[in-house]
Amino acid sequence: MIPAYYEFYNPVKINAGDGALETIPYELGQMNAAKPLIITDKGVVKNGLLEIVLNAFRDSEIVIGAVYDDTPPDSSLVVVNEITALYHKSGCDSIIALGGGSSIDTAKGVNIAVSEKTNDIATFMGADRLKSTPRPFVVIPTTAGTGSEVTLVAVINDTENHVKLPFTSYRLLPNLAVLDPRMTMTLPPKITAMTGMDALTHAVEAFTCMQKNPISDAYATVAISLISKNIMSATKPNAKKETRFAMANAATMAGVAFSNSMVGAVHAIGHACGAIARVPHGMAMSILLPHVMEFNMDKLEDLYAKLLLHLTDEETYAKTFQSQRAKKAIQRIVEMRKELYDIAGLPFTLRGAGVTEEQFAKIAELAMNDGAMLPNPKILTTADVIGILKKAY
Amino acid sequence: MKTYKTNIKPGSATAQKWVVKAGFFALGRTIAHLSATDDEVMREIAAWPEGYSFSMNVLPAGPCLVMEKLNNKMHFIGLDAKPDADMIVEVKNLSIAFKMIMAQLGAHDVYARHGIGVTGNIADSMKLIRIIYKAEAMLFPKILNKNILKESPDETLQLQVKRLKAITLGVILGK
Ligand SMILES: [Fe+2]
């Protein structure tokens, strides 16, 4: 069904496949950029990925202005300011993020600081607050999950005041996302499983939440097919390049989908589990997804039924009675989680993730005030959230 | 040579603006009434400090629904912009605000069509959305609110009495 009104926007150019990294010098040239700052982390350097990226610039006109390789697992205002100073000191004119969610969000923060000429980006927190043209911005993801390379969101931690600052603006969207199979080859099985389930959650919530539209649906459903066909083989040790690359594509497509139709209650509760009990994001998504789907079932049964086709195959879909399809779709996700536990040790209960029952009240309170509650098509009360947490325990 | 019209200024949607003004007045006074009588709304505003204010502004030129917390209750301050409000919610155009007031769009629909933007704390804006939601359920009978609420409450006698009170005491008398 087409909504009475919707909006969709994705101006990010996507260069994907063999040799994608080598296209970056040309693309920077097209953006009139000659001296990028690379923002990355120690793990990426250790795995030899930075070297591969630097080699892609050989014989080009581009000079790498500086490499910042100390990005912590959680982005912070302090780090953003430190990198911004480095950007100016080295006379850079563009930004390349190389890494997972943290490096990409940090780079978005630096782009705000540089383009808005501020050393306090917190004053630009919220929606649509950025007014200046951002610097040319390239993202090379090294995990297949967050979709940050195509989203308009950044979350930066204010470590002094212990709050997460959300920024959303079309000006945060990168100019170019580079999906190169060499970049996800070294991802360990458990991270592959977690980030893959995060991407699956993005796609499922994008397909069912309130800002969904026919264009985001197209991205979401293809992402779901790719994930369900590839997540198991990509998670196994020595996974083939093709399956990992399929996961990278899926994560980006799911990112486009949810950047336009937003996520829902799985994310709201998952964010709270992360804040209160330090459950890694993808792990929380994997644990909560089927339980929230069950909660939403009475409102979303028809949409979940459609997802069965993308979560399984034509034959299974055709053989399943319409009245059983939604249930079977949820069941399929439950089975995926069991398999991922066997292959990679990814827990599928909150207990297994280290959450205690005493934390439920705090998690529920925080989840209720999370922005992702709003797009969820069904209203959740604090008691509903506690009910979901209990089932997931 | 043919001459073309230039510098066209497409007037003002005066009638729509007055409807939105009247609607904001009713909504503001309903919220004020609920903030002193409804348990859920009282709980939502409990964490806001004395003097906390919000302004819901219709772009580009208003009206604006401005409210402030004084003596543990929300007060309807007026329809003019308050640039230093603690939370500013922007409705992107008058036609969306009009549809909201006419019960054609609910708070969630407005969000779903990218019709509002928030400056300030996300948790506070979530509270405001829940308060507006509650006020919509209170102001509009089921026949109207069933299209705009995610879940429309049952029309019990209790709800109807509360609605009557909200309209007479809240909207008309400002209590
Ligand atoms: Fe996520």
Coordinates of C-alpha atoms and ligand atoms in Angstrom, one line a residue:
Chain A
M1 CA 0.0 0.0 0.0
I2 CA 1.3 3.5 -0.8
P3 CA 1.0 6.0 2.0
A4 CA -1.0 9.2 1.5
Y5 CA 2.3 11.1 1.6
Y6 CA 6.0 10.1 2.0
E7 CA 9.5 11.3 1.7
F8 CA 12.6 9.4 0.4
Y9 CA 16.1 10.7 0.0
N10 CA 19.4 8.9 -0.7
P11 CA 22.0 10.9 -2.6
V12 CA 24.9 8.7 -1.6
K13 CA 26.9 7.3 -4.5
I14 CA 27.7 3.7 -4.0
N15 CA 30.9 2.2 -5.5
A16 CA 30.9 -1.5 -4.8
G17 CA 32.9 -4.6 -5.7
D18 CA 36.4 -5.5 -6.8
G19 CA 38.7 -2.5 -7.0
A20 CA 36.2 -0.2 -5.4
L21 CA 38.9 1.4 -3.2
E22 CA 40.9 2.4 -6.3
T23 CA 38.1 4.6 -7.5
I24 CA 38.4 6.9 -4.5
P25 CA 41.1 9.2 -5.9
Y26 CA 39.0 9.9 -9.0
E27 CA 35.9 10.5 -7.0
L28 CA 37.7 12.9 -4.6
G29 CA 38.9 14.7 -7.7
Q30 CA 35.3 15.0 -8.9
M31 CA 34.5 16.7 -5.6
N32 CA 37.4 19.1 -5.9
A33 CA 39.1 17.5 -2.9
A34 CA 42.9 16.8 -2.8
K35 CA 43.8 16.3 0.8
P36 CA 41.6 13.9 2.8
L37 CA 41.9 13.2 6.5
I38 CA 41.4 9.5 7.3
I39 CA 39.5 8.6 10.5
T40 CA 40.0 5.0 11.6
D41 CA 40.8 2.8 14.6
K42 CA 43.6 0.6 15.9
G43 CA 41.9 -2.7 15.0
V44 CA 41.6 -1.6 11.3
V45 CA 45.2 -0.8 11.2
K46 CA 46.2 -4.0 12.9
N47 CA 44.3 -6.0 10.4
G48 CA 46.2 -4.4 7.6
L49 CA 43.1 -2.6 6.1
L50 CA 44.6 0.9 6.3
E51 CA 47.6 -0.2 4.3
I52 CA 45.3 -1.6 1.6
V53 CA 43.4 1.7 1.5
L54 CA 46.6 3.8 1.4
N55 CA 47.9 1.6 -1.5
A56 CA 44.8 2.5 -3.5
F57 CA 46.1 6.1 -3.6
R58 CA 49.4 5.2 -5.2
D59 CA 50.3 7.4 -8.2
S60 CA 47.3 9.6 -7.6
E61 CA 47.2 13.4 -7.2
I62 CA 45.8 12.9 -3.7
V63 CA 47.9 13.6 -0.6
I64 CA 46.6 12.0 2.6
G65 CA 46.5 15.0 5.0
A66 CA 46.6 12.9 8.1
V67 CA 45.5 9.6 9.6
Y68 CA 43.7 9.5 12.9
D69 CA 43.8 5.9 14.2
D70 CA 42.7 6.3 17.8
T71 CA 38.9 6.3 17.4
P72 CA 37.5 4.6 20.5
P73 CA 34.6 2.1 20.3
D74 CA 32.2 4.8 21.5
S75 CA 32.5 8.1 19.7
S76 CA 32.9 11.2 21.9
L77 CA 32.9 15.0 21.8
V78 CA 36.5 15.1 23.0
V79 CA 37.7 12.8 20.2
V80 CA 35.7 14.9 17.7
N81 CA 37.4 18.1 18.8
E82 CA 40.8 16.4 18.8
I83 CA 40.4 15.2 15.2
T84 CA 39.0 18.6 14.1
A85 CA 42.2 20.2 15.4
L86 CA 44.2 17.7 13.4
Y87 CA 42.1 18.4 10.3
H88 CA 42.8 22.1 10.4
K89 CA 46.5 21.7 11.4
S90 CA 47.2 19.4 8.5
G91 CA 45.3 21.6 6.0
C92 CA 42.8 18.9 5.0
D93 CA 39.9 19.5 2.6
S94 CA 37.8 16.3 2.9
I95 CA 37.1 13.4 5.2
I96 CA 37.4 9.6 4.8
A97 CA 35.9 7.3 7.5
L98 CA 37.4 3.8 7.5
G99 CA 35.9 1.4 10.1
G100 CA 32.6 0.5 11.8
G101 CA 29.8 2.6 13.3
S102 CA 32.1 4.5 15.7
S103 CA 34.6 5.7 13.1
I104 CA 31.8 6.7 10.8
D105 CA 29.8 8.6 13.5
T106 CA 33.0 10.3 14.7
A107 CA 33.7 11.4 11.1
K108 CA 30.2 12.8 10.8
G109 CA 30.8 14.7 14.1
V110 CA 34.1 16.1 12.6
N111 CA 32.3 17.2 9.5
I112 CA 29.8 19.1 11.6
A113 CA 32.6 20.8 13.6
V114 CA 34.5 21.7 10.4
S115 CA 31.6 22.9 8.3
E116 CA 29.7 24.8 11.0
K117 CA 33.1 26.2 12.3
T118 CA 32.4 25.3 15.9
N119 CA 34.2 23.6 18.8
D120 CA 30.9 22.7 20.5
I121 CA 28.9 20.5 18.1
A122 CA 26.4 19.8 21.0
T123 CA 24.7 23.1 20.1
F124 CA 23.7 21.5 16.7
M125 CA 22.1 18.5 18.3
G126 CA 18.6 17.5 17.1
A127 CA 17.0 17.3 13.7
D128 CA 17.7 19.5 10.7
R129 CA 19.9 21.9 12.6
L130 CA 22.9 22.0 10.3
K131 CA 23.0 24.9 7.9
S132 CA 26.4 24.9 6.2
T133 CA 27.7 22.9 3.3
P134 CA 29.6 19.8 4.6
R135 CA 33.1 18.8 3.4
P136 CA 33.4 16.0 0.8
F137 CA 32.9 12.9 2.8
V138 CA 33.8 9.3 1.8
V139 CA 32.9 6.2 4.0
I140 CA 34.6 2.8 3.7
P141 CA 32.7 0.4 6.1
T142 CA 34.7 -2.5 7.5
T143 CA 31.7 -4.1 9.2
A144 CA 28.5 -5.2 7.5
G145 CA 25.8 -3.9 9.9
T146 CA 25.2 -0.3 11.0
G147 CA 24.5 1.1 7.5
S148 CA 26.0 4.4 8.7
E149 CA 27.6 4.9 5.3
V150 CA 24.1 5.8 3.9
T151 CA 22.3 7.2 6.9
L152 CA 21.6 10.8 8.0
V153 CA 22.2 10.0 11.7
A154 CA 25.1 10.4 14.0
V155 CA 25.3 9.6 17.7
I156 CA 28.1 11.2 19.7
N157 CA 28.7 10.6 23.4
D158 CA 29.0 13.5 25.7
T159 CA 31.2 11.6 28.2
E160 CA 31.3 14.5 30.7
N161 CA 27.5 14.6 31.1
H162 CA 26.9 10.9 30.3
V163 CA 24.4 11.5 27.5
K164 CA 24.3 10.4 23.9
L165 CA 23.8 13.3 21.5
P166 CA 21.7 12.5 18.4
F167 CA 22.2 14.5 15.2
T168 CA 20.0 14.0 12.2
S169 CA 20.4 16.1 9.0
Y170 CA 20.6 15.4 5.3
R171 CA 23.9 17.3 5.5
L172 CA 25.4 14.3 7.4
L173 CA 24.9 11.9 4.5
P174 CA 28.3 10.9 2.9
N175 CA 28.9 11.7 -0.7
L176 CA 30.4 8.2 -1.4
A177 CA 30.1 4.8 0.2
V178 CA 32.8 2.3 -0.9
L179 CA 32.0 -1.3 -0.5
D180 CA 35.2 -3.3 -1.2
P181 CA 35.2 -7.0 -0.5
R182 CA 38.7 -6.7 0.9
M183 CA 37.4 -4.6 3.8
T184 CA 35.1 -7.2 5.4
M185 CA 37.3 -10.3 4.9
T186 CA 38.9 -10.2 8.4
L187 CA 35.6 -9.7 10.3
P188 CA 35.5 -12.3 13.2
P189 CA 32.5 -14.7 13.2
K190 CA 30.7 -13.3 16.2
I191 CA 30.9 -9.7 14.9
T192 CA 29.7 -10.8 11.5
A193 CA 26.7 -12.5 13.2
M194 CA 25.9 -9.5 15.4
T195 CA 26.2 -6.8 12.8
G196 CA 24.3 -9.0 10.3
M197 CA 21.4 -9.3 12.8
D198 CA 21.5 -5.6 13.3
A199 CA 21.1 -5.1 9.5
L200 CA 18.3 -7.6 9.5
T201 CA 16.6 -5.7 12.2
H202 CA 17.0 -2.4 10.3
A203 CA 15.3 -4.0 7.3
V204 CA 12.5 -5.6 9.2
E205 CA 11.7 -2.5 11.2
A206 CA 12.0 -0.3 8.1
F207 CA 9.5 -2.5 6.3
T208 CA 7.0 -2.3 9.2
C209 CA 7.4 1.1 10.8
M210 CA 5.4 4.2 10.3
Q211 CA 7.5 6.0 7.7
K212 CA 7.6 3.0 5.4
N213 CA 7.1 3.7 1.7
P214 CA 7.3 1.8 -1.6
I215 CA 10.9 2.8 -2.2
S216 CA 12.2 2.0 1.3
D217 CA 10.3 -1.3 1.0
A218 CA 12.3 -2.3 -2.1
Y219 CA 15.6 -1.7 -0.3
A220 CA 14.3 -3.5 2.8
T221 CA 13.0 -6.7 1.2
V222 CA 16.2 -7.2 -1.0
A223 CA 18.3 -6.7 2.1
I224 CA 16.3 -9.3 4.0
S225 CA 16.7 -11.9 1.2
L226 CA 20.5 -11.3 1.0
I227 CA 20.9 -11.6 4.8
S228 CA 18.8 -14.7 5.2
K229 CA 20.7 -16.4 2.3
N230 CA 24.2 -15.4 3.4
I231 CA 24.4 -14.8 7.1
M232 CA 25.2 -18.4 8.1
S233 CA 27.9 -19.0 5.5
A234 CA 29.4 -15.5 6.1
T235 CA 29.6 -16.2 9.8
K236 CA 31.6 -19.5 9.4
P237 CA 35.4 -19.2 9.7
N238 CA 37.1 -18.8 6.3
A239 CA 33.8 -17.6 4.8
K240 CA 33.9 -17.0 1.1
K241 CA 34.3 -13.5 -0.3
E242 CA 31.0 -13.6 -2.2
T243 CA 28.9 -14.2 0.9
R244 CA 30.7 -11.5 2.9
F245 CA 30.2 -9.1 0.1
A246 CA 26.5 -10.0 -0.1
M247 CA 26.2 -9.1 3.6
A248 CA 28.0 -5.8 3.0
N249 CA 25.5 -5.0 0.3
A250 CA 22.6 -6.0 2.5
A251 CA 23.7 -3.8 5.3
T252 CA 24.0 -0.8 3.0
M253 CA 20.6 -1.4 1.5
A254 CA 19.0 -1.9 5.0
G255 CA 20.7 1.4 5.9
V256 CA 19.1 3.2 3.0
A257 CA 15.7 1.7 4.0
F258 CA 15.8 2.7 7.7
S259 CA 17.4 6.1 7.1
N260 CA 14.1 6.8 5.3
S261 CA 11.5 4.9 7.3
M262 CA 13.2 4.8 10.7
V263 CA 13.4 1.9 13.2
G264 CA 11.0 0.9 16.0
A265 CA 10.7 -0.7 19.3
V266 CA 13.5 -3.3 18.8
H267 CA 15.9 -0.4 18.6
A268 CA 14.3 1.6 21.4
I269 CA 14.6 -1.4 23.8
G270 CA 18.0 -2.4 22.4
H271 CA 19.4 1.1 22.9
A272 CA 18.3 1.0 26.6
C273 CA 19.8 -2.5 27.0
G274 CA 23.1 -1.1 25.7
A275 CA 23.0 1.9 28.0
I276 CA 22.0 0.1 31.2
A277 CA 23.5 -3.4 30.8
R278 CA 26.2 -2.8 28.1
V279 CA 24.7 -5.3 25.7
P280 CA 26.4 -4.8 22.3
H281 CA 23.9 -3.3 19.8
G282 CA 23.8 -6.1 17.3
M283 CA 23.5 -8.7 20.1
A284 CA 20.5 -6.8 21.6
M285 CA 18.9 -6.6 18.2
S286 CA 19.2 -10.4 17.7
I287 CA 17.8 -11.2 21.1
L288 CA 14.9 -8.8 21.0
L289 CA 13.8 -8.9 17.3
P290 CA 11.4 -12.0 17.4
H291 CA 9.9 -11.0 20.8
V292 CA 9.0 -7.5 19.6
M293 CA 7.7 -9.0 16.3
E294 CA 5.4 -11.2 18.4
F295 CA 4.2 -8.2 20.4
N296 CA 3.5 -6.2 17.1
M297 CA 1.9 -9.3 15.5
D298 CA -1.8 -8.2 15.8
K299 CA -1.0 -5.0 13.9
L300 CA 1.6 -6.2 11.5
E301 CA 0.6 -9.8 10.7
D302 CA 0.1 -9.0 7.0
L303 CA 3.4 -7.4 6.6
Y304 CA 5.3 -10.1 8.5
A305 CA 3.5 -12.7 6.3
K306 CA 5.0 -11.0 3.2
L307 CA 8.5 -11.1 4.8
L308 CA 8.3 -14.9 4.8
L309 CA 9.1 -14.9 1.1
H310 CA 12.3 -12.9 1.6
L311 CA 13.3 -14.8 4.8
T312 CA 12.9 -18.2 3.1
D313 CA 12.2 -19.1 -0.6
E314 CA 9.4 -19.2 -3.1
E315 CA 8.6 -22.8 -2.3
T316 CA 8.3 -22.5 1.4
Y317 CA 6.2 -19.3 1.0
A318 CA 3.9 -21.0 -1.5
K319 CA 3.5 -24.1 0.6
T320 CA 2.6 -22.2 3.8
F321 CA -1.0 -21.2 4.4
Q322 CA -1.5 -17.4 4.5
S323 CA -2.7 -17.7 8.1
Q324 CA 0.6 -19.3 9.1
R325 CA 3.1 -17.1 7.1
A326 CA 3.7 -14.4 9.7
K327 CA 4.2 -17.0 12.5
K328 CA 6.6 -18.9 10.2
A329 CA 8.6 -15.7 9.5
I330 CA 9.2 -15.1 13.2
Q331 CA 10.0 -18.8 13.6
R332 CA 12.6 -18.6 10.9
I333 CA 14.3 -15.7 12.7
V334 CA 14.3 -17.7 15.9
E335 CA 16.0 -20.6 14.1
M336 CA 18.6 -18.2 12.6
R337 CA 19.5 -17.1 16.1
K338 CA 19.9 -20.7 17.2
E339 CA 22.2 -21.5 14.3
L340 CA 24.3 -18.3 15.0
Y341 CA 24.7 -19.4 18.6
D342 CA 26.0 -22.8 17.4
I343 CA 28.4 -21.3 14.8
A344 CA 29.6 -18.1 16.5
G345 CA 28.3 -18.3 20.1
L346 CA 26.0 -15.3 19.7
P347 CA 23.6 -15.4 22.7
F348 CA 19.9 -15.4 22.1
T349 CA 18.7 -14.5 25.6
L350 CA 19.2 -11.4 27.7
R351 CA 20.4 -13.7 30.5
G352 CA 23.1 -15.0 28.2
A353 CA 24.0 -11.4 27.3
G354 CA 24.6 -10.6 31.0
V355 CA 21.4 -8.6 31.8
T356 CA 19.9 -9.1 35.2
E357 CA 16.2 -8.9 36.1
E358 CA 16.9 -6.1 38.5
Q359 CA 17.9 -3.9 35.5
F360 CA 14.5 -4.4 33.8
A361 CA 12.7 -1.4 35.4
K362 CA 15.6 1.0 34.4
I363 CA 15.8 -0.4 30.9
A364 CA 12.0 -0.1 30.4
E365 CA 12.0 3.5 31.6
L366 CA 14.8 4.5 29.3
A367 CA 13.3 2.6 26.3
M368 CA 10.0 4.5 26.7
N369 CA 11.7 7.8 26.1
D370 CA 13.8 6.6 23.2
G371 CA 13.0 8.3 19.9
A372 CA 12.6 4.9 18.1
M373 CA 9.4 4.2 20.1
L374 CA 7.5 6.8 18.0
P375 CA 7.7 5.1 14.6
N376 CA 6.6 1.7 16.1
P377 CA 3.1 1.1 14.7
K378 CA 1.9 -0.2 18.1
I379 CA 2.1 1.8 21.3
L380 CA 4.1 0.2 24.1
T381 CA 3.6 0.9 27.8
T382 CA 6.3 0.4 30.4
A383 CA 4.6 -2.8 31.3
D384 CA 4.7 -4.0 27.7
V385 CA 8.4 -3.4 27.6
I386 CA 8.9 -5.3 30.8
G387 CA 6.8 -8.2 29.4
I388 CA 9.1 -8.3 26.3
L389 CA 12.2 -8.2 28.5
K390 CA 10.9 -11.1 30.5
K391 CA 10.2 -13.2 27.4
A392 CA 13.6 -12.5 26.1
Y393 CA 15.2 -13.4 29.4
Chain B
M1 CA 7.1 41.2 -26.3
K2 CA 4.8 39.3 -23.9
T3 CA 5.2 40.4 -20.3
Y4 CA 5.2 37.9 -17.5
K5 CA 4.1 38.3 -13.9
T6 CA 7.1 38.7 -11.5
N7 CA 7.6 39.0 -7.8
I8 CA 4.4 37.1 -7.0
K9 CA 3.5 37.0 -3.3
P10 CA 0.9 34.3 -2.8
G11 CA -1.1 36.0 0.0
S12 CA -2.1 34.4 3.3
A13 CA -4.2 31.4 4.3
T14 CA -6.0 33.5 6.9
A15 CA -9.0 31.1 7.5
Q16 CA -6.7 28.1 8.1
K17 CA -4.5 30.2 10.4
W18 CA -7.5 31.1 12.6
V19 CA -8.7 27.5 12.8
V20 CA -5.2 26.4 13.9
K21 CA -5.1 29.3 16.4
A22 CA -8.4 28.2 17.9
G23 CA -7.2 24.5 17.8
F24 CA -4.0 25.4 19.6
F25 CA -5.9 27.4 22.2
A26 CA -8.2 24.3 22.9
L27 CA -5.2 21.9 22.8
G28 CA -3.2 24.1 25.2
R29 CA -6.0 24.5 27.7
T30 CA -6.7 20.7 27.5
I31 CA -3.1 19.9 28.2
A32 CA -3.1 22.4 31.1
H33 CA -6.3 20.8 32.5
L34 CA -4.9 17.3 32.1
S35 CA -1.6 18.2 33.7
A36 CA -3.4 18.8 37.0
T37 CA -6.0 16.0 36.8
D38 CA -4.7 13.1 34.8
D39 CA -2.3 10.7 36.5
E40 CA -0.4 9.8 33.3
V41 CA 0.1 13.4 32.2
M42 CA 1.1 14.4 35.7
R43 CA 3.8 11.6 35.6
E44 CA 5.0 12.8 32.2
I45 CA 5.7 16.4 33.4
A46 CA 7.0 15.4 36.8
A47 CA 10.7 15.4 35.7
W48 CA 10.4 18.8 34.1
P49 CA 11.8 21.6 36.4
E50 CA 9.6 24.6 37.4
G51 CA 9.6 27.2 34.6
Y52 CA 10.2 24.5 31.9
S53 CA 8.6 25.7 28.7
F54 CA 7.9 24.4 25.2
S55 CA 6.8 26.0 22.0
M56 CA 5.1 24.2 19.1
N57 CA 5.7 26.5 16.2
V58 CA 4.0 26.3 12.8
L59 CA 6.4 27.3 10.1
P60 CA 7.1 29.8 8.6
A61 CA 5.0 32.4 10.6
G62 CA 3.1 30.7 13.3
P63 CA 0.8 30.4 15.2
C64 CA 2.8 28.8 18.1
L65 CA 1.5 26.9 21.1
V66 CA 3.5 28.0 24.1
M67 CA 3.2 26.3 27.5
E68 CA 5.1 26.6 30.7
K69 CA 5.3 24.6 33.9
L70 CA 4.4 26.6 37.0
N71 CA 3.4 25.3 40.4
N72 CA 3.6 21.7 39.1
K73 CA 1.1 22.3 36.3
M74 CA 1.4 23.2 32.7
H75 CA 0.0 26.6 31.8
F76 CA -1.1 27.8 28.4
I77 CA 0.9 31.0 27.8
G78 CA -0.2 32.0 24.4
L79 CA 0.1 31.8 20.6
D80 CA 3.2 33.9 20.0
A81 CA 6.7 32.4 19.4
K82 CA 9.0 31.9 22.4
P83 CA 12.5 31.6 20.9
D84 CA 14.1 30.7 24.3
A85 CA 11.7 27.8 25.1
D86 CA 13.4 24.7 26.5
M87 CA 11.9 22.6 23.8
I88 CA 10.9 23.8 20.4
V89 CA 8.8 21.5 18.1
E90 CA 8.4 22.8 14.6
V91 CA 5.4 21.8 12.4
K92 CA 6.8 22.2 8.9
N93 CA 3.8 24.0 7.3
L94 CA 0.3 25.4 8.1
S95 CA -1.5 22.7 6.1
I96 CA -0.2 19.9 8.3
A97 CA -1.1 21.9 11.5
F98 CA -4.6 22.4 10.0
K99 CA -5.1 18.7 9.3
M100 CA -3.9 17.9 12.8
I101 CA -6.4 20.3 14.4
M102 CA -9.2 19.0 12.1
A103 CA -8.5 15.4 13.3
Q104 CA -7.3 14.3 9.9
L105 CA -3.8 13.6 11.0
G106 CA -2.7 12.3 14.4
A107 CA 0.6 13.2 16.2
H108 CA 2.1 10.0 14.8
D109 CA 0.9 10.6 11.3
V110 CA 2.4 14.0 11.4
Y111 CA 5.7 12.4 12.4
A112 CA 5.4 9.7 9.8
R113 CA 5.1 12.2 7.0
H114 CA 8.2 14.0 8.3
G115 CA 5.9 16.9 9.3
I116 CA 7.7 17.8 12.6
G117 CA 11.2 18.6 13.7
V118 CA 12.4 18.8 17.2
T119 CA 15.0 21.0 18.8
G120 CA 16.1 19.9 22.3
N121 CA 16.0 16.7 24.2
I122 CA 14.5 13.7 22.4
A123 CA 13.2 12.1 25.7
D124 CA 11.3 15.4 26.4
S125 CA 9.8 15.4 22.9
M126 CA 8.6 11.8 23.4
K127 CA 6.8 13.0 26.5
L128 CA 5.2 15.8 24.7
I129 CA 4.0 13.5 21.9
R130 CA 2.4 11.2 24.5
I131 CA 0.8 14.2 26.2
I132 CA -0.6 15.5 22.9
Y133 CA -1.8 12.0 22.1
K134 CA -3.6 11.9 25.4
A135 CA -5.2 15.3 24.7
E136 CA -6.3 14.2 21.3
A137 CA -8.0 11.2 22.8
M138 CA -9.7 13.5 25.3
L139 CA -10.8 16.2 22.9
F140 CA -12.0 14.1 20.0
P141 CA -14.7 11.4 20.4
K142 CA -13.9 7.9 19.1
I143 CA -15.6 8.6 15.8
L144 CA -12.9 11.2 15.1
N145 CA -10.0 9.9 17.0
K146 CA -10.1 6.3 15.7
N147 CA -8.4 7.6 12.5
I148 CA -5.6 9.5 14.2
L149 CA -4.7 7.4 17.3
K150 CA -2.6 4.2 17.1
E151 CA -5.0 2.7 19.6
S152 CA -8.3 4.4 20.2
P153 CA -9.6 4.1 23.8
D154 CA -13.1 2.7 24.5
E155 CA -15.8 5.4 24.9
T156 CA -16.6 4.6 28.5
L157 CA -18.8 6.8 30.6
Q158 CA -15.7 7.7 32.6
L159 CA -13.9 8.9 29.5
Q160 CA -17.0 11.0 28.5
V161 CA -17.2 12.6 31.9
K162 CA -13.4 13.4 31.7
R163 CA -13.9 14.9 28.2
L164 CA -16.8 17.0 29.4
K165 CA -14.7 18.3 32.3
A166 CA -11.7 18.9 30.0
I167 CA -13.8 20.9 27.6
T168 CA -15.9 22.9 30.1
L169 CA -13.3 23.4 32.9
G170 CA -10.2 23.3 30.7
V171 CA -10.9 24.8 27.3
I172 CA -13.7 27.2 28.2
L173 CA -12.8 28.2 31.8
G174 CA -9.1 27.7 31.6
K175 CA -8.9 25.6 34.8
Ligands
FE1 FE 20.7 -0.8 14.5

